[in-house]
Amino acid sequence: MSARFFILVDPSRDLVRIKLSGLYEVSDVEDFVRARNKAHEALRCRPNQHLTLSDVREMKIQSQQVVAAFRNLLGDPRHRSRKLAFLIRPSLTMRQLVRAIDQRDAQCFGEESDALRWLLASDLATTQDMRLVSGTGH
């Protein structure tokens, strides 16, 4: 398929940046979860105290099974972000995302600057210590 993801970790700001694109299979979501969990190891903060910015503007419409897999991922309390922002484009994908983030303290944005301003509102640290994790689906 065309599933791709990139994960960039900024431990100094407890910030995880994620970019998801393409069409996913459930196995691609599982690959992403493994990479995301490994990326979280680079964080310096306590569990669940990090911030996450997820760019899903290039995701395709996903199957119901994949939406359910992402819903399970977002519902996992072990890797829950303190704040979660999504970059989206208005579309059916946006409606799928809204269903997947049910019960989460999350916001959706059209512009990265707005999402970062919201995420970092109470976090003032700024350095360039970032790590990149990337992957492609099957």
Coordinates of N, CA, C and O in Angstrom, one line a residue:
M1 N 0.8 -1.2 0.0 CA 0.0 0.0 0.0 C 0.9 1.2 0.0 O 2.1 1.2 -0.1
S2 N 0.3 2.4 0.2 CA 1.0 3.6 0.2 C 1.2 4.3 1.6 O 1.5 5.4 1.7
A3 N 1.0 3.5 2.6 CA 1.2 4.0 4.0 C 2.6 4.5 4.2 O 3.6 3.8 4.0
R4 N 2.7 5.7 4.8 CA 4.0 6.2 5.2 C 3.8 7.0 6.5 O 2.8 7.6 6.7
F5 N 4.9 7.0 7.3 CA 4.8 7.8 8.5 C 6.2 8.3 8.9 O 7.2 7.7 8.5
F6 N 6.3 9.4 9.5 CA 7.5 10.0 10.0 C 7.3 10.5 11.4 O 6.2 11.0 11.7
I7 N 8.2 10.3 12.3 CA 8.1 10.7 13.7 C 9.4 11.4 14.1 O 10.5 10.9 14.0
L8 N 9.2 12.7 14.6 CA 10.3 13.5 15.0 C 10.1 13.8 16.5 O 9.0 14.3 16.8
V9 N 11.1 13.5 17.3 CA 11.0 13.8 18.7 C 11.9 14.9 19.2 O 13.0 15.0 18.8
D10 N 11.3 15.9 19.9 CA 12.0 17.0 20.5 C 11.9 16.8 22.0 O 11.0 17.3 22.6
P11 N 12.9 16.1 22.6 CA 12.9 15.9 24.0 C 12.9 17.1 24.9 O 12.3 17.2 26.0
S12 N 13.5 18.2 24.4 CA 13.6 19.4 25.2 C 12.3 20.1 25.4 O 12.1 20.8 26.4
R13 N 11.3 19.8 24.5 CA 10.0 20.4 24.6 C 9.0 19.3 24.9 O 7.8 19.6 24.9
D14 N 9.4 18.1 25.1 CA 8.5 17.0 25.4 C 7.5 16.9 24.2 O 6.3 16.6 24.4
L15 N 8.0 17.1 23.0 CA 7.1 17.2 21.8 C 7.4 16.1 20.8 O 8.6 15.8 20.5
V16 N 6.4 15.4 20.4 CA 6.5 14.4 19.3 C 5.7 14.9 18.1 O 4.5 15.2 18.2
R17 N 6.4 15.0 17.0 CA 5.7 15.4 15.7 C 5.6 14.1 14.9 O 6.5 13.4 14.6
I18 N 4.4 13.9 14.4 CA 4.1 12.7 13.6 C 3.5 13.2 12.2 O 2.6 14.1 12.2
K19 N 3.9 12.6 11.2 CA 3.2 12.8 9.9 C 2.8 11.4 9.3 O 3.6 10.5 9.2
L20 N 1.5 11.3 9.0 CA 0.9 10.1 8.4 C 0.4 10.4 7.1 O -0.3 11.5 6.9
S21 N 0.7 9.6 6.1 CA 0.1 9.8 4.7 C -0.2 8.5 4.1 O 0.3 7.4 4.5
G22 N -1.1 8.5 3.1 CA -1.4 7.3 2.3 C -2.6 6.5 2.9 O -3.3 7.0 3.7
L23 N -2.6 5.3 2.4 CA -3.7 4.4 2.7 C -3.1 3.3 3.5 O -2.1 2.6 3.1
Y24 N -3.7 3.0 4.7 CA -3.1 2.1 5.7 C -3.9 0.7 5.7 O -5.1 0.7 5.4
E25 N -3.1 -0.3 6.0 CA -3.7 -1.6 6.4 C -3.5 -1.7 7.9 O -2.7 -0.9 8.5
V26 N -4.2 -2.6 8.5 CA -4.0 -2.8 10.0 C -2.6 -3.0 10.3 O -2.1 -2.5 11.3
S27 N -1.9 -3.8 9.5 CA -0.5 -4.1 9.8 C 0.4 -2.9 9.7 O 1.4 -2.7 10.5
D28 N 0.0 -1.9 8.9 CA 0.7 -0.6 8.9 C 0.6 0.2 10.1 O 1.5 0.8 10.6
V29 N -0.7 0.1 10.7 CA -0.9 0.8 12.0 C -0.1 0.1 13.1 O 0.5 0.8 13.9
E30 N 0.0 -1.2 13.0 CA 0.9 -1.9 14.0 C 2.3 -1.5 13.9 O 3.0 -1.3 14.9
D31 N 2.8 -1.4 12.6 CA 4.2 -0.9 12.4 C 4.4 0.5 13.0 O 5.4 0.8 13.6
F32 N 3.4 1.4 12.7 CA 3.5 2.7 13.3 C 3.5 2.7 14.8 O 4.3 3.4 15.4
V33 N 2.7 1.9 15.4 CA 2.6 1.8 16.9 C 4.0 1.4 17.4 O 4.5 2.1 18.4
R34 N 4.6 0.5 16.8 CA 6.0 0.0 17.3 C 7.0 1.2 17.2 O 7.7 1.5 18.1
A35 N 6.9 1.9 16.0 CA 7.9 3.0 15.8 C 7.5 4.2 16.8 O 8.5 4.8 17.4
R36 N 6.3 4.4 17.0 CA 5.9 5.5 17.9 C 6.3 5.2 19.4 O 6.8 6.0 20.1
N37 N 6.1 3.9 19.8 CA 6.6 3.5 21.1 C 8.1 3.6 21.3 O 8.5 4.1 22.3
K38 N 8.8 3.3 20.3 CA 10.3 3.4 20.3 C 10.7 4.9 20.4 O 11.6 5.3 21.1
A39 N 10.0 5.7 19.6 CA 10.2 7.2 19.6 C 10.0 7.8 21.0 O 10.7 8.6 21.5
H40 N 9.0 7.3 21.7 CA 8.7 7.8 23.0 C 9.8 7.5 24.0 O 9.9 8.2 25.0
E41 N 10.6 6.5 23.7 CA 11.8 6.2 24.6 C 12.8 7.4 24.6 O 13.5 7.5 25.6
A42 N 12.8 8.3 23.6 CA 13.7 9.4 23.5 C 13.2 10.6 24.4 O 14.0 11.5 24.6
L43 N 12.0 10.5 24.8 CA 11.4 11.6 25.7 C 12.1 11.6 27.0 O 12.4 10.5 27.6
R44 N 12.2 12.8 27.6 CA 12.7 12.9 29.0 C 11.7 13.1 30.1 O 12.0 13.0 31.2
C45 N 10.5 13.4 29.6 CA 9.4 13.6 30.6 C 8.8 12.3 31.2 O 9.1 11.3 30.7
R46 N 8.0 12.5 32.2 CA 7.3 11.4 32.7 C 6.3 10.8 31.7 O 5.9 11.6 30.8
P47 N 5.9 9.6 31.9 CA 4.8 9.1 31.0 C 3.6 9.9 30.9 O 3.2 10.5 31.9
N48 N 3.0 10.1 29.7 CA 1.8 10.8 29.5 C 2.0 12.3 29.7 O 0.9 13.1 29.7
Q49 N 3.2 12.9 29.8 CA 3.4 14.3 29.9 C 3.9 15.0 28.6 O 4.1 16.2 28.6
H50 N 4.0 14.2 27.6 CA 4.5 14.8 26.3 C 3.3 15.4 25.5 O 2.2 15.2 25.8
L51 N 3.7 16.1 24.5 CA 2.8 16.8 23.6 C 2.9 16.1 22.2 O 4.0 15.7 21.9
T52 N 1.8 16.0 21.5 CA 1.9 15.4 20.2 C 1.2 16.2 19.1 O 0.1 16.7 19.3
L53 N 1.9 16.5 18.0 CA 1.4 17.1 16.8 C 1.4 16.1 15.7 O 2.4 15.6 15.3
S54 N 0.2 15.8 15.2 CA 0.0 14.8 14.2 C -0.5 15.4 12.9 O -1.6 16.0 12.9
D55 N 0.2 15.3 11.8 CA -0.2 15.9 10.5 C -0.8 14.7 9.7 O -0.1 13.8 9.3
V56 N -2.1 14.8 9.5 CA -2.8 13.8 8.8 C -3.4 14.3 7.5 O -4.3 13.7 6.9
R57 N -2.9 15.5 7.0 CA -3.4 16.1 5.8 C -3.2 15.3 4.6 O -4.0 15.5 3.6
E58 N -2.3 14.4 4.5 CA -2.1 13.6 3.3 C -2.6 12.1 3.5 O -2.2 11.3 2.7
M59 N -3.4 11.9 4.5 CA -4.0 10.5 4.6 C -5.1 10.4 3.7 O -5.9 11.3 3.4
K60 N -5.3 9.2 3.2 CA -6.4 8.8 2.3 C -7.6 8.4 3.2 O -7.4 8.2 4.4
I61 N -8.7 8.2 2.6 CA -9.9 7.7 3.4 C -9.5 6.2 3.8 O -9.0 5.5 2.9
Q62 N -9.7 5.9 5.0 CA -9.3 4.6 5.6 C -10.5 3.6 5.7 O -11.6 4.1 5.9
S63 N -10.1 2.4 5.7 CA -11.2 1.3 6.0 C -11.6 1.4 7.4 O -11.0 2.0 8.3
Q64 N -12.8 0.9 7.7 CA -13.3 0.9 9.1 C -12.4 0.1 10.0 O -12.3 0.5 11.2
Q65 N -11.8 -0.9 9.5 CA -10.8 -1.7 10.4 C -9.6 -0.8 10.8 O -9.2 -0.9 11.9
V66 N -9.2 0.0 9.8 CA -8.0 0.9 10.1 C -8.4 2.0 11.1 O -7.7 2.3 12.0
V67 N -9.6 2.6 10.8 CA -10.1 3.6 11.8 C -10.2 3.0 13.2 O -9.8 3.6 14.1
A68 N -10.7 1.8 13.3 CA -10.8 1.1 14.6 C -9.4 0.9 15.2 O -9.2 1.1 16.4
A69 N -8.4 0.5 14.4 CA -7.1 0.3 14.9 C -6.5 1.7 15.4 O -5.9 1.7 16.5
F70 N -6.7 2.8 14.7 CA -6.3 4.1 15.1 C -7.0 4.5 16.4 O -6.4 5.1 17.3
R71 N -8.3 4.2 16.5 CA -9.1 4.5 17.7 C -8.5 3.7 18.9 O -8.3 4.3 20.0
N72 N -8.1 2.5 18.7 CA -7.5 1.7 19.8 C -6.1 2.3 20.2 O -5.8 2.4 21.4
L73 N -5.4 2.7 19.2 CA -4.1 3.4 19.4 C -4.3 4.6 20.3 O -3.6 4.8 21.3
L74 N -5.2 5.4 19.9 CA -5.5 6.7 20.6 C -6.1 6.5 22.0 O -5.9 7.3 22.9
G75 N -6.7 5.3 22.2 CA -7.3 5.0 23.5 C -6.3 4.4 24.5 O -6.7 4.2 25.7
D76 N -5.2 4.0 24.0 CA -4.2 3.3 24.9 C -3.6 4.3 26.0 O -2.9 5.2 25.6
P77 N -3.9 4.1 27.2 CA -3.5 5.0 28.3 C -2.0 5.0 28.5 O -1.5 6.0 29.0
R78 N -1.3 4.0 28.1 CA 0.2 3.9 28.3 C 0.9 5.0 27.5 O 2.0 5.3 27.9
H79 N 0.4 5.4 26.4 CA 1.1 6.3 25.5 C 0.3 7.6 25.2 O 0.6 8.3 24.3
R80 N -0.6 7.9 26.1 CA -1.5 9.0 25.9 C -0.7 10.3 26.1 O 0.0 10.5 27.0
S81 N -0.9 11.3 25.2 CA -0.3 12.6 25.2 C -1.0 13.5 26.2 O -2.2 13.4 26.4
R82 N -0.2 14.4 26.8 CA -0.9 15.4 27.7 C -1.8 16.3 26.8 O -2.9 16.7 27.2
K83 N -1.3 16.7 25.6 CA -2.1 17.4 24.7 C -1.8 16.8 23.3 O -0.7 16.4 23.0
L84 N -2.8 16.8 22.5 CA -2.8 16.2 21.2 C -3.4 17.2 20.1 O -4.6 17.5 20.3
A85 N -2.6 17.5 19.1 CA -3.1 18.4 18.1 C -3.0 17.7 16.7 O -2.0 17.0 16.5
F86 N -4.0 17.9 15.9 CA -4.0 17.3 14.5 C -4.0 18.4 13.5 O -4.8 19.3 13.6
L87 N -3.2 18.2 12.5 CA -3.3 19.1 11.3 C -4.1 18.3 10.3 O -3.8 17.2 9.9
I88 N -5.2 18.9 9.8 CA -6.2 18.2 9.0 C -6.6 19.1 7.8 O -6.5 20.3 7.9
R89 N -7.2 18.5 6.8 CA -8.0 19.2 5.8 C -9.4 18.8 5.9 O -9.7 17.6 6.2
P90 N -10.3 19.7 5.7 CA -11.8 19.3 5.8 C -12.1 18.3 4.7 O -11.8 18.5 3.6
S91 N -12.6 17.2 5.2 CA -12.9 16.1 4.3 C -13.5 14.9 5.1 O -13.7 15.0 6.3
L92 N -13.8 13.8 4.4 CA -14.3 12.6 5.0 C -13.2 12.1 6.0 O -13.5 11.6 7.1
T93 N -11.9 12.3 5.6 CA -10.8 11.9 6.5 C -11.0 12.6 7.9 O -10.7 12.0 8.9
M94 N -11.3 13.9 7.8 CA -11.5 14.6 9.1 C -12.6 14.0 9.9 O -12.5 13.9 11.1
R95 N -13.7 13.6 9.3 CA -14.8 13.0 10.0 C -14.3 11.7 10.6 O -14.7 11.3 11.8
Q96 N -13.5 10.9 9.9 CA -13.0 9.6 10.4 C -12.1 9.9 11.6 O -12.2 9.2 12.7
L97 N -11.3 11.0 11.6 CA -10.4 11.3 12.7 C -11.2 11.7 13.9 O -10.9 11.3 15.0
V98 N -12.3 12.5 13.7 CA -13.1 13.0 14.8 C -13.7 11.7 15.5 O -13.7 11.7 16.8
R99 N -14.1 10.7 14.8 CA -14.6 9.5 15.4 C -13.5 8.8 16.2 O -13.7 8.2 17.2
A100 N -12.3 8.8 15.6 CA -11.2 8.0 16.2 C -10.7 8.7 17.5 O -10.2 8.0 18.4
I101 N -10.8 10.0 17.6 CA -10.3 10.7 18.8 C -11.3 10.9 19.9 O -11.1 11.6 20.8
D102 N -12.5 10.2 19.7 CA -13.5 10.3 20.7 C -13.0 10.1 22.1 O -12.1 9.3 22.3
Q103 N -13.4 10.9 23.0 CA -13.0 10.8 24.4 C -11.6 11.3 24.7 O -11.0 11.0 25.7
R104 N -11.0 12.0 23.8 CA -9.6 12.5 24.0 C -9.6 14.0 24.1 O -10.4 14.7 23.5
D105 N -8.7 14.5 24.9 CA -8.5 16.0 24.9 C -7.6 16.3 23.7 O -6.3 16.3 23.9
A106 N -8.2 16.6 22.6 CA -7.5 16.8 21.4 C -8.1 18.0 20.6 O -9.3 18.3 20.8
Q107 N -7.3 18.6 19.8 CA -7.8 19.7 18.9 C -7.4 19.5 17.5 O -6.3 18.9 17.3
C108 N -8.1 20.0 16.6 CA -7.8 19.9 15.1 C -7.5 21.3 14.6 O -8.2 22.2 14.9
F109 N -6.5 21.4 13.7 CA -6.1 22.7 13.2 C -5.8 22.5 11.7 O -5.5 21.5 11.2
G110 N -6.0 23.6 11.0 CA -5.6 23.7 9.6 C -4.2 24.2 9.3 O -3.6 23.9 8.3
E111 N -3.7 24.9 10.3 CA -2.3 25.4 10.2 C -1.4 24.9 11.3 O -1.8 24.9 12.5
E112 N -0.2 24.6 10.9 CA 0.8 24.1 11.9 C 1.1 25.1 13.0 O 1.2 24.8 14.1
S113 N 1.2 26.4 12.6 CA 1.6 27.4 13.6 C 0.5 27.5 14.7 O 0.8 27.7 15.8
D114 N -0.8 27.4 14.3 CA -1.9 27.4 15.3 C -1.8 26.2 16.2 O -2.0 26.3 17.4
A115 N -1.5 25.0 15.6 CA -1.4 23.8 16.4 C -0.2 23.9 17.4 O -0.4 23.5 18.6
L116 N 0.9 24.3 16.9 CA 2.1 24.5 17.8 C 1.8 25.5 18.9 O 2.2 25.3 20.1
R117 N 1.2 26.6 18.6 CA 0.9 27.6 19.6 C 0.0 27.0 20.7 O 0.3 27.2 21.9
W118 N -1.0 26.2 20.3 CA -1.9 25.6 21.3 C -1.1 24.6 22.1 O -1.2 24.5 23.4
L119 N -0.3 23.7 21.5 CA 0.4 22.7 22.2 C 1.4 23.3 23.2 O 1.6 22.8 24.3
L120 N 2.2 24.3 22.7 CA 3.3 24.8 23.5 C 2.9 26.0 24.4 O 3.8 26.6 25.0
A121 N 1.6 26.3 24.5 CA 1.2 27.5 25.3 C 1.8 27.6 26.6 O 2.1 28.6 27.1
S122 N 2.0 26.4 27.3 CA 2.6 26.5 28.7 C 4.0 25.9 28.7 O 4.6 25.8 29.7
D123 N 4.6 25.6 27.5 CA 5.9 25.0 27.5 C 6.8 26.0 26.7 O 6.7 26.1 25.5
L124 N 7.7 26.6 27.4 CA 8.5 27.7 26.8 C 9.9 27.2 26.3 O 10.6 28.0 25.7
A125 N 10.4 26.0 26.7 CA 11.7 25.5 26.3 C 11.8 25.5 24.8 O 10.9 25.0 24.1
T126 N 13.0 25.9 24.3 CA 13.2 25.8 22.8 C 14.7 25.5 22.5 O 15.6 26.3 22.8
T127 N 14.9 24.2 22.1 CA 16.2 23.9 21.6 C 16.0 23.0 20.4 O 14.9 22.6 20.0
Q128 N 17.1 22.6 19.8 CA 17.1 21.9 18.5 C 17.4 20.4 18.7 O 17.7 19.7 17.7
D129 N 17.2 19.8 19.9 CA 17.5 18.4 20.1 C 16.4 17.6 19.7 O 15.5 17.3 20.5
M130 N 16.3 17.2 18.4 CA 15.2 16.4 17.9 C 15.8 15.1 17.3 O 16.9 15.0 16.8
R131 N 14.9 14.1 17.3 CA 15.3 12.8 16.7 C 14.2 12.4 15.7 O 13.0 12.6 16.0
L132 N 14.5 11.8 14.5 CA 13.6 11.5 13.5 C 13.5 10.0 13.4 O 14.4 9.3 13.4
V133 N 12.2 9.5 13.4 CA 11.9 8.1 13.1 C 11.0 8.1 11.9 O 10.1 8.9 11.8
S134 N 11.2 7.3 10.9 CA 10.3 7.2 9.8 C 10.1 5.8 9.4 O 10.8 4.9 9.8
G135 N 9.0 5.6 8.6 CA 8.7 4.2 8.2 C 7.8 4.3 7.0 O 7.2 5.3 6.7
T136 N 7.7 3.2 6.3 CA 6.8 3.0 5.2 C 6.0 1.8 5.4 O 6.5 0.8 6.0
G137 N 4.8 1.8 4.9 CA 4.0 0.6 5.0 C 4.3 -0.5 4.0 O 5.3 -0.3 3.3
H138 N 3.6 -1.5 4.0 CA 3.8 -2.6 3.1 C 3.5 -2.3 1.6 O 2.6 -1.6 1.3

